[in-house]
XYZ file of C-alpha atoms in Angstrom:
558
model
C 0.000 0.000 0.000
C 1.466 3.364 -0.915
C 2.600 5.270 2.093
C -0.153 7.951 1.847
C -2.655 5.439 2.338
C -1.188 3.963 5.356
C -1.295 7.585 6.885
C -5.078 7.344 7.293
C -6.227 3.970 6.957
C -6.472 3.589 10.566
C -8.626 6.797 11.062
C -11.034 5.568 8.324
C -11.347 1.151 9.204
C -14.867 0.825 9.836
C -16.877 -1.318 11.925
C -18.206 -3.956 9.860
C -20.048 -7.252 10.808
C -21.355 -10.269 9.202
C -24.699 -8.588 7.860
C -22.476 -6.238 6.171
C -20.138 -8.931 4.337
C -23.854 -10.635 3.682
C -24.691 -7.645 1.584
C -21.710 -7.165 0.026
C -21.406 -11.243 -0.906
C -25.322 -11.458 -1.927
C -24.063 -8.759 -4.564
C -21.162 -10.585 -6.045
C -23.422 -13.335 -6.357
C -25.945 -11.091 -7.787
C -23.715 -9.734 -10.679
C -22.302 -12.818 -11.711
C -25.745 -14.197 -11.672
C -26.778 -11.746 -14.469
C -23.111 -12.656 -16.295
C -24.141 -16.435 -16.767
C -27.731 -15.438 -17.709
C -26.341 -13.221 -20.297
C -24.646 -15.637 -21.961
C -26.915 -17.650 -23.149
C -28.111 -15.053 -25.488
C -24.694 -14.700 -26.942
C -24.133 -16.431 -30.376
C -22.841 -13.767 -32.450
C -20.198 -11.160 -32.608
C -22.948 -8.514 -32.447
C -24.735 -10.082 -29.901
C -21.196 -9.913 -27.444
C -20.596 -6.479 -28.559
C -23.735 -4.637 -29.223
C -26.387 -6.612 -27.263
C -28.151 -7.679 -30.823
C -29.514 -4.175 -30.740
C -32.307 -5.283 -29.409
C -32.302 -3.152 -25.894
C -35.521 -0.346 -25.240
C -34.511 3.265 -24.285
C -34.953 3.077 -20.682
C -32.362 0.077 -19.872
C -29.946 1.713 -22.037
C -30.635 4.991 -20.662
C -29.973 4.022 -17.130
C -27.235 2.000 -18.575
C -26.018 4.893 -20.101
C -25.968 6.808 -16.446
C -24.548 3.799 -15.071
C -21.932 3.958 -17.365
C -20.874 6.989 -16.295
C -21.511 6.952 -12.611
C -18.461 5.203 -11.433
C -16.114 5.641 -8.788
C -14.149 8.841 -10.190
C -17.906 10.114 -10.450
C -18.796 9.207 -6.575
C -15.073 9.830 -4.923
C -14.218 12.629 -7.578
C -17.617 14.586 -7.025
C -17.454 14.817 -3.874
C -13.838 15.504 -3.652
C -14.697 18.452 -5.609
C -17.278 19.172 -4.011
C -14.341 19.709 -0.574
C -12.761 21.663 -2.533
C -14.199 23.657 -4.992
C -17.965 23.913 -3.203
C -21.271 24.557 -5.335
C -19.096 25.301 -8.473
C -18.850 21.191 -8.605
C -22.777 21.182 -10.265
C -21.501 23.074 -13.812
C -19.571 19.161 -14.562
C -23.330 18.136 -14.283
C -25.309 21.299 -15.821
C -23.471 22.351 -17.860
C -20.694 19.920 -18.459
C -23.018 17.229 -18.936
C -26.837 17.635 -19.553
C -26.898 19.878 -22.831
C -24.145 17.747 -24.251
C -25.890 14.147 -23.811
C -29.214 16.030 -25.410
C -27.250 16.820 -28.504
C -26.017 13.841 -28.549
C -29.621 12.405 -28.686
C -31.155 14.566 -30.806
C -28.340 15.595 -33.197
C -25.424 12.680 -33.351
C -27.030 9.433 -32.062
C -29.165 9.202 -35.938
C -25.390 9.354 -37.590
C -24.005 6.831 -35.358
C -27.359 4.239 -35.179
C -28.619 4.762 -38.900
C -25.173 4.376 -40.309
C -25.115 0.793 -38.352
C -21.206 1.583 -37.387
C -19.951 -0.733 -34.366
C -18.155 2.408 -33.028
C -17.036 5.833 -32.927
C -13.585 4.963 -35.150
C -15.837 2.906 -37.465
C -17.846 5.973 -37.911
C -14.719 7.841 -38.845
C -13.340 5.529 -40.762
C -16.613 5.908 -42.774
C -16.321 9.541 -42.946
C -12.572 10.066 -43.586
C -10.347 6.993 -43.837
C -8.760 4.148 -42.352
C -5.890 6.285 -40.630
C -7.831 8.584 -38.804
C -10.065 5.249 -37.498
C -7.086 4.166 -36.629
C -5.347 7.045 -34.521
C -8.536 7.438 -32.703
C -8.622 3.426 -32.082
C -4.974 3.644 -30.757
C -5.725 6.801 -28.482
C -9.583 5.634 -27.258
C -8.125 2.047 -26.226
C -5.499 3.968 -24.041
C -7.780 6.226 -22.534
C -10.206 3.336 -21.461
C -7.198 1.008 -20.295
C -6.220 4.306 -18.000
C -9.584 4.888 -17.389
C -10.176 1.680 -16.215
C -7.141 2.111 -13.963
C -8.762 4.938 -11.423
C -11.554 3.202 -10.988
C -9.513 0.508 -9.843
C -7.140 1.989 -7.481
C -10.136 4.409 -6.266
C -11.591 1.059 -5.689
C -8.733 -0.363 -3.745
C -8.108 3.289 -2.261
C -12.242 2.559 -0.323
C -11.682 -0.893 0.232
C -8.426 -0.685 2.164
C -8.462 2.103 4.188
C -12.563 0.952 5.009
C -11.965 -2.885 5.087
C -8.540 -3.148 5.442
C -7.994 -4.980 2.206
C -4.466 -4.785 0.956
C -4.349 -2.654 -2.126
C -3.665 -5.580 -4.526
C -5.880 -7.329 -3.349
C -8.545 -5.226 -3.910
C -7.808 -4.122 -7.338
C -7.798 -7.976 -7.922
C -10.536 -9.198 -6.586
C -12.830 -6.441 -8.257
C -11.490 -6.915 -11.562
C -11.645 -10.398 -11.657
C -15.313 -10.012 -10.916
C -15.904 -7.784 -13.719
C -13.687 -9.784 -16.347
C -16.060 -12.578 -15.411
C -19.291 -11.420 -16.540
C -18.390 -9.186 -19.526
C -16.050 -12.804 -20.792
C -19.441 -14.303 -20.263
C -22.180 -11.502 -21.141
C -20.169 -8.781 -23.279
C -22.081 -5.904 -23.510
C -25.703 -7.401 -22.407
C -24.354 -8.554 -19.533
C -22.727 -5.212 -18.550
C -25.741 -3.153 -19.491
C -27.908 -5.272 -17.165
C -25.344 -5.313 -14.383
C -25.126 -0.990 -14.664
C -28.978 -0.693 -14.430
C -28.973 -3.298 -11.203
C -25.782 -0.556 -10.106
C -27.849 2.263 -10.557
C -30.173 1.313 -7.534
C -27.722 0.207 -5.514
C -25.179 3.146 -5.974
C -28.086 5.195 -5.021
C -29.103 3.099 -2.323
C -26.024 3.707 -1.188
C -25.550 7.309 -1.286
C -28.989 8.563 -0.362
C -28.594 7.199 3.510
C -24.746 9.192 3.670
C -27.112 12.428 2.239
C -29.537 12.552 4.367
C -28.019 11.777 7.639
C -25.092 14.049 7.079
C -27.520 16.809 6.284
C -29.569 15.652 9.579
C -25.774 16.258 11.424
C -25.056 19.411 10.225
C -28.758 20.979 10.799
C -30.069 20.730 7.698
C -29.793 22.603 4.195
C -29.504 26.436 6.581
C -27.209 24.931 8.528
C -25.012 23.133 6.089
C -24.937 26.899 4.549
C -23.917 28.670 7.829
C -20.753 26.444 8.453
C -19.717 26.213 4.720
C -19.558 30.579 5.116
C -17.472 29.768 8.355
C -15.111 27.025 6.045
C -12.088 27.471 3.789
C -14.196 28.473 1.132
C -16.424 31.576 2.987
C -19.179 32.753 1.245
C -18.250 31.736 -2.538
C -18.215 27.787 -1.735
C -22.426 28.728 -2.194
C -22.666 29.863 -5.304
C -21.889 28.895 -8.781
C -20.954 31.972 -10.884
C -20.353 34.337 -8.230
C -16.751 35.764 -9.018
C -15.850 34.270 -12.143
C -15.569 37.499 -14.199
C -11.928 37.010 -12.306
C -10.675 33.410 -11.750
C -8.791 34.826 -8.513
C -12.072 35.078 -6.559
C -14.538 32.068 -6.794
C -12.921 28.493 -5.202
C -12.658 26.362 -8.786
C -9.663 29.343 -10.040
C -11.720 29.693 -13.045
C -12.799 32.218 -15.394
C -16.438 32.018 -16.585
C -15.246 31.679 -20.136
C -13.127 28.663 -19.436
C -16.422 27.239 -17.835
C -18.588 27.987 -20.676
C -15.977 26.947 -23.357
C -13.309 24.675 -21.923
C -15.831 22.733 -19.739
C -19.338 23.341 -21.349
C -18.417 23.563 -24.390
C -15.091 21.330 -26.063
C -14.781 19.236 -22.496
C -18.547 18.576 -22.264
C -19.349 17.860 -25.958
C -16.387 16.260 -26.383
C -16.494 13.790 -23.957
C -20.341 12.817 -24.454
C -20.641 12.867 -28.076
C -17.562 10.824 -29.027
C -16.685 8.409 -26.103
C -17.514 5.259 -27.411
C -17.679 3.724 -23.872
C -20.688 6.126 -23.189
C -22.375 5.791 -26.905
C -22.056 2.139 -27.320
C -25.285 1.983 -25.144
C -26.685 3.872 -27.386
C -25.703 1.397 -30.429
C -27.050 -1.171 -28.381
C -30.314 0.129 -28.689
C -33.722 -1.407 -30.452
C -34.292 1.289 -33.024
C -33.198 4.751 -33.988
C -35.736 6.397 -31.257
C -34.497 4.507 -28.755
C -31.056 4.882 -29.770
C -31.443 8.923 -29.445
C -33.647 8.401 -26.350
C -30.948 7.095 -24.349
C -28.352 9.852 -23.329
C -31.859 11.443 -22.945
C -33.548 9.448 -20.635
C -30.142 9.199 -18.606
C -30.140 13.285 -18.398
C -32.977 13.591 -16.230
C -31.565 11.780 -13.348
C -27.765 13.006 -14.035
C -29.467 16.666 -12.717
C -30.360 15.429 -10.255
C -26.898 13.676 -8.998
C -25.417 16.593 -7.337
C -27.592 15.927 -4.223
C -25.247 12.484 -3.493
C -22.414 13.912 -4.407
C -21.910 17.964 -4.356
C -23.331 17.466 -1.015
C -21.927 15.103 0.824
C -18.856 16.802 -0.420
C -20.636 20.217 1.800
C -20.822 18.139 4.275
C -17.386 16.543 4.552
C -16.171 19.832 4.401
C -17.739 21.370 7.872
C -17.116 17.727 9.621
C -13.403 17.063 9.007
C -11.535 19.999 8.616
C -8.338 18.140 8.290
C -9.519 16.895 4.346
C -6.924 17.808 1.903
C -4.082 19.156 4.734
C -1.037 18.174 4.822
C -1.065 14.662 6.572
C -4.436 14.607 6.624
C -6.892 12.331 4.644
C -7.234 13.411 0.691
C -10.253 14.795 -0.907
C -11.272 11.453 -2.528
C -11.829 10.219 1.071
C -14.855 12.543 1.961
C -17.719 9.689 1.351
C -15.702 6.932 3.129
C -15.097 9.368 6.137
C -19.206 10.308 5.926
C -20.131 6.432 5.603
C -17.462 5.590 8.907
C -19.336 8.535 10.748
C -22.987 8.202 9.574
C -24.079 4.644 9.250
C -24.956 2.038 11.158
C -24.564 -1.787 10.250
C -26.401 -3.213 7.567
C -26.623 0.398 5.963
C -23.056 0.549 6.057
C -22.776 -2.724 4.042
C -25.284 -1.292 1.580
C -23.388 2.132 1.046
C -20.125 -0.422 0.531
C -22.143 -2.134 -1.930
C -23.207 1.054 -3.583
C -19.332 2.192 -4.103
C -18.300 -1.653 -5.130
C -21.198 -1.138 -7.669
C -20.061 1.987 -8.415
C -16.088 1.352 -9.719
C -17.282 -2.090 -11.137
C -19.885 -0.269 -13.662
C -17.026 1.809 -14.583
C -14.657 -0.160 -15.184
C -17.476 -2.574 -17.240
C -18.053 0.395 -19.645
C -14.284 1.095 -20.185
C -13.112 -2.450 -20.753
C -16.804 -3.239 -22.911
C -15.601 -0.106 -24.904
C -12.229 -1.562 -25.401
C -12.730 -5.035 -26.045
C -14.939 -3.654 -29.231
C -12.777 -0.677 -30.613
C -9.274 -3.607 -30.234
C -11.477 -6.022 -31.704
C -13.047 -4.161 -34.774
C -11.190 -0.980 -35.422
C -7.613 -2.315 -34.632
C -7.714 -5.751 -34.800
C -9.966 -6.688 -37.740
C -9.764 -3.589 -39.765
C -5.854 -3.513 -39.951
C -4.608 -6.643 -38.799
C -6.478 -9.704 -39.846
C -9.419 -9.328 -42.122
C -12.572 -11.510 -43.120
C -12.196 -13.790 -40.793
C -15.430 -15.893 -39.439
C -17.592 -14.102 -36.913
C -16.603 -16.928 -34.285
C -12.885 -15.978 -34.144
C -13.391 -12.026 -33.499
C -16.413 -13.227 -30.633
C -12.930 -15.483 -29.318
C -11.058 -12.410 -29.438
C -12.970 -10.167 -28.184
C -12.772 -12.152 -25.051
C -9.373 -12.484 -25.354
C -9.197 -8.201 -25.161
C -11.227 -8.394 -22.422
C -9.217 -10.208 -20.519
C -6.439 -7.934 -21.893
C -7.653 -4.900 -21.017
C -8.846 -5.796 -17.583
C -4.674 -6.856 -16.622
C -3.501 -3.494 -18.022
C -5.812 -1.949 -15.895
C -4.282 -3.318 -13.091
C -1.066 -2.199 -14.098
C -2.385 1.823 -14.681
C -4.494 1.727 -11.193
C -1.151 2.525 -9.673
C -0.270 5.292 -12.158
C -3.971 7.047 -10.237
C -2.289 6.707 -7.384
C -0.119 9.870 -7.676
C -3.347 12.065 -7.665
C -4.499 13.354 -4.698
C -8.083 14.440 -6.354
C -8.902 11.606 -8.953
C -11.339 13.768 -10.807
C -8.415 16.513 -11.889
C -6.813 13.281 -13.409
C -9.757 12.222 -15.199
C -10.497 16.000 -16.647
C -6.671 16.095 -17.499
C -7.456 12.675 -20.050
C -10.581 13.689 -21.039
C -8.528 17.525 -22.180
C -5.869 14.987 -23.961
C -8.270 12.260 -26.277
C -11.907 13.713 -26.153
C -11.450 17.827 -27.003
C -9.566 17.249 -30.419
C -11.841 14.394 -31.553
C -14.958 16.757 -30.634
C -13.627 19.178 -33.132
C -12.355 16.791 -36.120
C -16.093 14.794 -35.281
C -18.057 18.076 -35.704
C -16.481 19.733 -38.436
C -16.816 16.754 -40.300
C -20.504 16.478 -39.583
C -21.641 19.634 -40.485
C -18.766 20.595 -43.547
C -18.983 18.055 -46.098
C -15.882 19.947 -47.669
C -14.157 18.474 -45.095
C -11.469 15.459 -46.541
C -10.454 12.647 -45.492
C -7.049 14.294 -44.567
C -7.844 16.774 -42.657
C -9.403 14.321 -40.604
C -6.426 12.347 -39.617
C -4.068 15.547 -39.557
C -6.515 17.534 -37.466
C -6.879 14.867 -34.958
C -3.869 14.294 -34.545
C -2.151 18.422 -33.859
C -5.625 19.039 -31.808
C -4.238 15.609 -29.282
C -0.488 16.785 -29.532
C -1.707 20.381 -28.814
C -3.495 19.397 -25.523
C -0.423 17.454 -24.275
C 1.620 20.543 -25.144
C -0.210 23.040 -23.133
C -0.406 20.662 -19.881
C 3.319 19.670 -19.902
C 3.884 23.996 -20.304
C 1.458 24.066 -17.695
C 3.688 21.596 -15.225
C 6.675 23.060 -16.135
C 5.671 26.491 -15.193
C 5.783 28.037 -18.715
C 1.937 28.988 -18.252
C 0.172 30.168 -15.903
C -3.483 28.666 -15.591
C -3.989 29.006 -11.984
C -5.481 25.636 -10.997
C -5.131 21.976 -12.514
C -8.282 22.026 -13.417
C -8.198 24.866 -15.104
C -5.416 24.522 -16.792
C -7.207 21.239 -18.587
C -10.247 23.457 -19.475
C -7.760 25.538 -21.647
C -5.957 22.612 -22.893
C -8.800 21.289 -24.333
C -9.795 24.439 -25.632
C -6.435 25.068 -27.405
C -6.538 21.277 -28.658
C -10.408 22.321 -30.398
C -8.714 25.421 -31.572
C -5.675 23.998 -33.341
C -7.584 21.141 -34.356
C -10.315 23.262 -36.124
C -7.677 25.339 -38.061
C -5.329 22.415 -39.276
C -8.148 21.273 -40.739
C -9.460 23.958 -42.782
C -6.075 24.507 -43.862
C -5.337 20.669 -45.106
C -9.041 20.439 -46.832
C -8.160 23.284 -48.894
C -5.200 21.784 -50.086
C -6.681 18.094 -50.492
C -9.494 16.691 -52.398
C -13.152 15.594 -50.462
C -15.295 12.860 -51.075
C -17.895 12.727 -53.717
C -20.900 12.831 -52.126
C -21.727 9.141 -52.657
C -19.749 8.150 -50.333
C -20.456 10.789 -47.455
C -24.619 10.078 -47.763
C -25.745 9.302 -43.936
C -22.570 10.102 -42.531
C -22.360 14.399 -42.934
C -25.663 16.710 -41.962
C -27.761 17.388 -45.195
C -27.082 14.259 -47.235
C -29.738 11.860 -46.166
C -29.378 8.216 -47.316
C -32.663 7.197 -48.746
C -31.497 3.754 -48.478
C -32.170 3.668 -44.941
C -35.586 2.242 -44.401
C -37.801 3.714 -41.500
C -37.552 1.533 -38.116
C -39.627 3.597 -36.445
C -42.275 1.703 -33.503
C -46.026 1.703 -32.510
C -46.308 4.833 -29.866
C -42.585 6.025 -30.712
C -44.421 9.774 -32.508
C -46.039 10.116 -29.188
C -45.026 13.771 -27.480
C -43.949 12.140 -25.123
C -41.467 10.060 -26.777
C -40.036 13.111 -28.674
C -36.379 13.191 -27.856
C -36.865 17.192 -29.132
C -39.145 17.531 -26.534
C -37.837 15.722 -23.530
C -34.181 16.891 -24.387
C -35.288 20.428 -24.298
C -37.119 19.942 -20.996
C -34.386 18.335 -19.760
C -31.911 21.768 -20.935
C -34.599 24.089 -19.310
C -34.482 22.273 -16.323
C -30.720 22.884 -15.505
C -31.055 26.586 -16.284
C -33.846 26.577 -13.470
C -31.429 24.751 -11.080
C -28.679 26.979 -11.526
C -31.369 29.639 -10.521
C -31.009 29.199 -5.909
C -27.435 29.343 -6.187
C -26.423 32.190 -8.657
């Protein structure tokens, strides 16, 4: 166990009993459960990888959530919330919510009409095998690092709350998880994420509430966060960001809007295969742009089990983040060793075990398919039968999940997990955001530009955070710095681009039908469903609702 951990472990080794390891076992059995019922309805590549298509909108919505909700989500939230205060809701509305309705209403026809296995397949479509390929190489990195955090954050709860040594822990959980995606692939994952759901909430809901109960409720909460580190600013969310010297996140409102809601935001949700794959997964094109929809409505609403048991954290242990004191990602374990009582407690251990499994399901579910079809079979060994790439993408799985082990320790250097995570996201999402974009909306666009735009907007972001490190710029916080970064990385991106179509030749149109905005594919029959015109199946409608909605949130804490 790295010496940091050791520091605190003893201050944060809960009581547990033998109802609580009943929970927690009764949920291992649970999951793999669902991984050996899976299987049986696996018989095809597409069945492993995309579920058959054959899922409605509201298990691949929560799926979708799920997904997304893992441990950097729960540990990293909150962490932020320690540290940064009320500022922590723009990640959800604005760095999340208008994104995943674009997605739905705007992207998710490309992707699901086009019948692409994945984002670099879609690319490959649109520009050429290069570009599919560079994004291939750089996604199945991300997801293998990805995978890492929510690992070690795993192991980082489990050892310092159970004792568990480190290895152990990273081990056991992703031996679990290799099991029923091996078995399942993607069905079994999606089920597993909308059984997480529940119990992640279940989980976090009992830590909310009785923390709020401790501190006297939402007024008094308020009253000691004014009398905190943070003072007055920790309560509101734009306060002070006309200068990023005066508001707790060190940010500038036009870094928020741009850097996070914006490039970050957009470019995370509308290109991360892990997170669209769900959508792929889904029964028909409705459906398909249904589900980042139906998965916004209860993303608003998140902040309440995160953002403020963060609040709370903050007023109980005033040691979080000092110098030999516990680290930000600790402030649910801390709440859960203070708050609950047995049986609860072994529920709201459950609900964080659910929580870094789902995660790491989607990253190594999203890897297993991008090695398997956009590396693997597109550039290694071609038409072979379907039964040898289901083989191997088992075989990736089982890949991915050890080199996960390997980059858990890499999170370990990061004291807030969540800076990390925005610091990847700057690096592989912004730059594909702005080669995927342009190339949906400019049909001028070549194949080119693609590959060369992608690539200077990725080498851009890694330039500006290594300046950033070195002290060449000065961006004020990490975090900030990455909202830059992946603005610069859009930027540069954007303008190699222009520049190389103009000196290259596009596509005929023939080939760019269904794939670019404005050149429909009348091949594509209608697989539209009984009740799917309904109002209230409208993914215009219920995405705008669900836009409208943040705006009102935002409204209390101005």
């Amino acid at each position: 166990m790295p010496h940091h951990l050791t520091l605190v472990a003893q201050d944060l080794r809960l009581d547990v009993n033998l109802l609580d390891y009943a929970v927690l076992a009764l949920y291992f059995l649970t999951v793999l459960g669902i991984g050996f019922a899976a299987r049986r309805a696996v018989r095809t590549s597409l069945d492993f990888f995309l579920s058959g298509r054959s899922l409605p909108a509201w298990i691949t919505g929560l799926a979708f959530l799920s997904a997304n909700l893992g441990a950097t989500e729960i540990l990293g939230m909150a962490a932020n919330g320690v540290q940064y205060g009320v500022q922590t809701v723009h990640y959800y509305w604005i760095g999340a919510v208008p994104a995943m309705v674009f997605l739905g209403i705007v992207m998710m026809p490309f992707y699901y009409r086009s019948k692409v296995h994945s984002v670099p397949d879609f690319l490959r479509r649109r520009f050429n095998g290069q570009t599919q390929l560079l994004n291939a190489i750089t996604f199945t990195v991300a997801q293998v690092l990805i995978a890492g955090i929510n690992l070690y954050a795993l192991a980082l709860v489990m050892g310092a709350l159970l004792g568990w040594p480190l290895l152990l822990s990273i081990v056991v959980s992703a031996a679990i998880v290799l099991v029923y995606v091996v078995l399942g692939g993607l069905s079994s994952a999606i089920y597993n994420e909308v059984m997480q759901f529940f119990v992640i909430l279940a989980g976090l809901i009992p830590v909310t509430v009785l923390g709020l109960v401790k501190v006297g409720g939402f007024s008094g909460l308020a009253d000691k966060v004014r009398q905190s580190a943070l003072g007055d600013p920790g309560l509101h969310a734009w306060a002070n960001t006309g200068s990023s010297d005066a508001n707790p996140l060190g940010a500038h409102w036009i870094g928020i809007v741009l850097g996070l809601g914006f490039v970050l935001s957009f470019g995370y949700w509308t290109t991360n295969f892990a997170e669209v794959q769900r959508g792929l997964s889904a029964r028909n094109t409705t459906a398909a742009r249904l589900t980042p929809i139906v998965a916004a409505y209860p993303k608003l609403m998140i902040p309440a089990v995160t953002v403020i048991p963060g609040l709370v954290a903050l007023v109980l242990f005033s040691d979080l983040g000092e110098p030999g004191g516990p680290q930000y990602n600790y402030a649910i374990p801390l709440l859960m060793g203070d708050l609950l009582p047995n049986g609860v407690l072994g529920v709201a251990i459950t609900g964080l075990l659910a929580s870094f499994m789902a995660g790491v399901a989607a990253n190594i579910s999203g890897f297993n398919t991008v090695f398997t079809y956009d590396i693997w079979r597109s550039h290694v060994k071609k038409d072979k039968p379907d039964d040898y790439y289901l083989r191997l993408g088992r075989l990736a799985t089982v890949g991915g999940i050890v080199m996960a082990i390997g980059t858990a320790l890499i999170a370990a250097g990061f004291s807030n997990i969540m800076n990390y995570l925005q610091t990847l996201f700057s690096f592989f999402n912004a730059p594909l955001f702005a080669t995927f974009i342009i190339g949906l909306f400019w049909k001028r666009m070549t194949a080119w530009a693609g590959f060369w735009g992608l690539l200077t907007g990725t080498l851009a972001a890694f330039a500006c955070y290594i300046l950033f490190k070195a002290g060449v710029l000065d961006l004020g916080t990490e975090l900030n710095a990455t909202f830059w970064g992946a603005g610069a990385a859009f930027v540069l991106d954007a303008v190699v681009s222009v520049v190389v179509t103009l000196v290259t030749t596009p596509k005929p149109e023939s080939e760019l039908r269904g794939l670019v905005y404005g050149l429909s594919d009348a091949s594509i029959a209608d697989d539209a469903l009984a009740g799917d015109k309904a109002w209230f199946r409208s993914p215009i409608v219920l995405g705008v609702g669900a836009v409208v909605l943040g705006a009102v949130f935002y409204i209390p804490f101005i």
